[in-house]
Each structure stands twice: as structure tokens, then as C-alpha cells.
PDB file of C-alpha atoms in Angstrom:
ATOM      1  CA  MET A 415    -128.838  -8.223-115.316  1.00 63.00           C
ATOM      2  CA  ALA A 416    -125.705  -9.038-117.310  1.00 71.00           C
ATOM      3  CA  SER A 417    -127.561  -8.674-120.627  1.00 78.00           C
ATOM      4  CA  PHE A 418    -128.821  -5.227-119.610  1.00 79.00           C
ATOM      5  CA  SER A 419    -125.280  -4.169-118.701  1.00 83.00           C
ATOM      6  CA  SER A 420    -123.860  -5.343-122.035  1.00 84.00           C
ATOM      7  CA  PHE A 421    -126.740  -3.674-123.940  1.00 86.00           C
ATOM      8  CA  ALA A 422    -126.148  -0.404-122.066  1.00 86.00           C
ATOM      9  CA  SER A 423    -122.421  -0.590-122.829  1.00 88.00           C
ATOM     10  CA  LEU A 424    -123.112  -1.183-126.524  1.00 87.00           C
ATOM     11  CA  ALA A 425    -125.574   1.727-126.618  1.00 88.00           C
ATOM     12  CA  LEU A 426    -123.007   3.985-124.935  1.00 88.00           C
ATOM     13  CA  VAL A 427    -120.275   3.043-127.434  1.00 87.00           C
ATOM     14  CA  LEU A 428    -122.621   3.649-130.388  1.00 89.00           C
ATOM     15  CA  ALA A 429    -123.670   7.006-128.944  1.00 89.00           C
ATOM     16  CA  ILE A 430    -120.037   8.069-128.541  1.00 88.00           C
ATOM     17  CA  LEU A 431    -119.187   6.991-132.113  1.00 88.00           C
ATOM     18  CA  GLY A 432    -122.249   8.772-133.492  1.00 86.00           C
ATOM     19  CA  SER A 433    -121.474  11.992-131.660  1.00 86.00           C
ATOM     20  CA  ALA A 434    -117.829  11.861-132.796  1.00 84.00           C
ATOM     21  CA  LEU A 435    -118.910  11.425-136.417  1.00 82.00           C
ATOM     22  CA  TRP A 436    -121.418  14.277-136.081  1.00 79.00           C
ATOM     23  CA  TRP A 437    -118.704  16.517-134.620  1.00 76.00           C
ATOM     24  CA  LEU A 438    -116.252  15.659-137.424  1.00 73.00           C
ATOM     25  CA  ARG A 439    -118.856  16.319-140.134  1.00 73.00           C
ATOM     26  CA  ARG A 440    -119.837  19.572-138.428  1.00 73.00           C
ATOM     27  CA  ARG A 441    -116.211  20.668-138.514  1.00 69.00           C
ATOM     28  CA  GLU A 442    -116.063  19.581-142.183  1.00 62.00           C
ATOM     29  CA  LEU A 443    -113.199  17.172-141.588  1.00 52.00           C
ATOM     30  CA  VAL A 444    -115.179  14.263-143.044  1.00 49.00           C
ATOM     31  CA  SER A 445    -117.585  15.210-145.807  1.00 50.00           C
ATOM     32  CA  LYS A 446    -116.420  16.868-148.969  1.00 54.00           C
ATOM     33  CA  SER A 447    -114.004  14.469-150.599  1.00 54.00           C
ATOM     34  CA  GLN A 448    -111.986  15.608-153.593  1.00 56.00           C
ATOM     35  CA  GLY A 449    -112.062  13.666-156.818  1.00 58.00           C
ATOM     36  CA  THR A 450    -115.685  12.623-156.651  1.00 65.00           C
ATOM     37  CA  ALA A 451    -118.040  12.804-159.623  1.00 79.00           C
ATOM     38  CA  ILE A 452    -120.250  15.343-157.843  1.00 80.00           C
ATOM     39  CA  GLN A 453    -118.784  18.478-156.277  1.00 82.00           C
ATOM     40  CA  ILE A 454    -120.573  20.753-153.809  1.00 84.00           C
ATOM     41  CA  VAL A 455    -120.074  24.265-155.204  1.00 85.00           C
ATOM     42  CA  GLY A 456    -122.048  26.008-152.479  1.00 87.00           C
ATOM     43  CA  ALA A 457    -124.652  25.532-149.772  1.00 88.00           C
ATOM     44  CA  VAL A 458    -126.995  27.962-148.039  1.00 89.00           C
ATOM     45  CA  ALA A 459    -129.125  27.272-144.977  1.00 89.00           C
ATOM     46  CA  VAL A 460    -132.630  28.644-145.541  1.00 88.00           C
ATOM     47  CA  GLY A 461    -134.155  27.238-142.351  1.00 87.00           C
ATOM     48  CA  PRO A 462    -133.243  25.206-139.288  1.00 88.00           C
ATOM     49  CA  ARG A 463    -133.268  21.928-141.273  1.00 85.00           C
ATOM     50  CA  ASP A 464    -133.525  23.225-144.842  1.00 88.00           C
ATOM     51  CA  ARG A 465    -130.666  23.915-147.273  1.00 89.00           C
ATOM     52  CA  VAL A 466    -130.177  24.832-150.896  1.00 89.00           C
ATOM     53  CA  LEU A 467    -127.170  23.116-152.502  1.00 89.00           C
ATOM     54  CA  LEU A 468    -125.404  23.983-155.736  1.00 88.00           C
ATOM     55  CA  LEU A 469    -123.833  20.788-157.129  1.00 86.00           C
ATOM     56  CA  GLU A 470    -121.641  20.383-160.207  1.00 84.00           C
ATOM     57  CA  THR A 471    -121.115  17.280-162.323  1.00 81.00           C
ATOM     58  CA  ASP A 472    -120.035  16.772-165.959  1.00 77.00           C
ATOM     59  CA  GLY A 473    -120.231  20.461-166.829  1.00 76.00           C
ATOM     60  CA  GLN A 474    -123.744  20.849-165.439  1.00 81.00           C
ATOM     61  CA  ARG A 475    -124.793  22.613-162.276  1.00 85.00           C
ATOM     62  CA  VAL A 476    -127.774  21.388-160.284  1.00 86.00           C
ATOM     63  CA  LEU A 477    -129.607  23.495-157.710  1.00 88.00           C
ATOM     64  CA  VAL A 478    -131.177  21.183-155.107  1.00 88.00           C
ATOM     65  CA  ALA A 479    -133.486  22.007-152.200  1.00 88.00           C
ATOM     66  CA  VAL A 480    -132.933  19.660-149.252  1.00 87.00           C
ATOM     67  CA  GLY A 481    -135.239  19.557-146.240  1.00 85.00           C
ATOM     68  CA  ALA A 482    -136.082  17.330-143.316  1.00 82.00           C
ATOM     69  CA  GLN A 483    -137.884  14.882-145.628  1.00 83.00           C
ATOM     70  CA  GLY A 484    -134.930  14.637-148.044  1.00 80.00           C
ATOM     71  CA  PRO A 485    -134.189  16.251-151.409  1.00 81.00           C
ATOM     72  CA  GLY A 486    -136.953  18.332-152.925  1.00 80.00           C
ATOM     73  CA  SER A 487    -136.994  20.260-156.166  1.00 78.00           C
ATOM     74  CA  MET A 488    -134.046  20.317-158.568  1.00 81.00           C
ATOM     75  CA  VAL A 489    -133.106  22.769-161.317  1.00 80.00           C
ATOM     76  CA  LEU A 490    -130.460  22.085-163.985  1.00 80.00           C
ATOM     77  CA  LEU A 491    -128.229  25.064-164.726  1.00 80.00           C
ATOM     78  CA  PRO A 492    -125.535  25.314-167.402  1.00 72.00           C
ATOM     79  CA  ARG A 493    -121.990  25.694-166.165  1.00 65.00           C
ATOM     80  CA  PRO A 494    -120.947  29.350-166.498  1.00 66.00           C
ATOM     81  CA  SER A 495    -118.120  30.011-168.921  1.00 65.00           C
ATOM     82  CA  PRO A 496    -115.300  32.405-167.997  1.00 60.00           C
ATOM     83  CA  THR A 497    -116.512  34.811-170.674  1.00 57.00           C
ATOM     84  CA  ALA A 498    -120.142  34.716-169.584  1.00 52.00           C
ATOM     85  CA  GLU A 499    -122.068  37.864-170.401  1.00 53.00           C
ATOM     86  CA  HIS A 500    -122.971  38.547-166.771  1.00 54.00           C
ATOM     87  CA  LEU A 501    -119.271  38.687-165.810  1.00 55.00           C
ATOM     88  CA  VAL A 502    -118.299  41.242-168.455  1.00 54.00           C
ATOM     89  CA  PRO A 503    -118.890  44.797-167.209  1.00 57.00           C
ATOM     90  CA  PRO A 504    -121.138  46.922-169.430  1.00 59.00           C
ATOM     91  CA  THR A 505    -119.457  49.560-171.534  1.00 60.00           C
ATOM     92  CA  PRO A 506    -120.418  53.130-170.693  1.00 60.00           C
ATOM     93  CA  SER A 507    -122.635  54.703-173.317  1.00 62.00           C
ATOM     94  CA  GLU A 508    -122.697  58.350-174.288  1.00 59.00           C
ATOM     95  CA  PRO A 509    -125.699  60.305-173.073  1.00 59.00           C
ATOM     96  CA  ASN A 510    -128.172  61.385-175.765  1.00 59.00           C
ATOM     97  CA  ALA A 511    -127.825  65.044-176.700  1.00 51.00           C
TER      98      ALA A 511
END
């Protein structure tokens, strides 16, 4: 009976620690550390357990699909420059007469 009691106590302590860690990660107090080689630029939930992450490392951006089974497809994207063409507004053109 004593071994069951100590096993139950250990299971309870582990459950409390796990739920505390889950709560901290959910509140984003423990996850995104600064100064790492890989930065999370953005994340979008596309399902109950599926996300699309935009990661950045060494001037490259990587789009990663993450699901219940782990990471899926990945796409390498170049890092956008501040003078990228899609950021510059088009100049108005004169209508043809």
C-alpha cells in the first residue's frame, strides 16, 4: 500500500508540474527566447492541432506546416528587403486618350 501511495504522490507532482508548464507556454511566458538562431516571425492556427509557422534564420525565411504528427512541408522564402517591390506603392498612370 505504501508503494501505491508514493506512486500516486509522484504522479500528482508530475501532473501539477506539467500543467504549470503548459499554462506558462500558453501565456507565452516560456517559449520564444531572444537571441536564438531561429526566430518565429509569425504563426497561424489553421486547425485545432495544425499551425503554419514563419521562421527566420540567417537571412532566410522558412514556411513550415506543423500538425499532430509533427512538421510537414517546408518552403524556403528569401528575406524581404526594405525596398522590396511589393512594398513600394504603384505610381498612378495617365489614362489613355
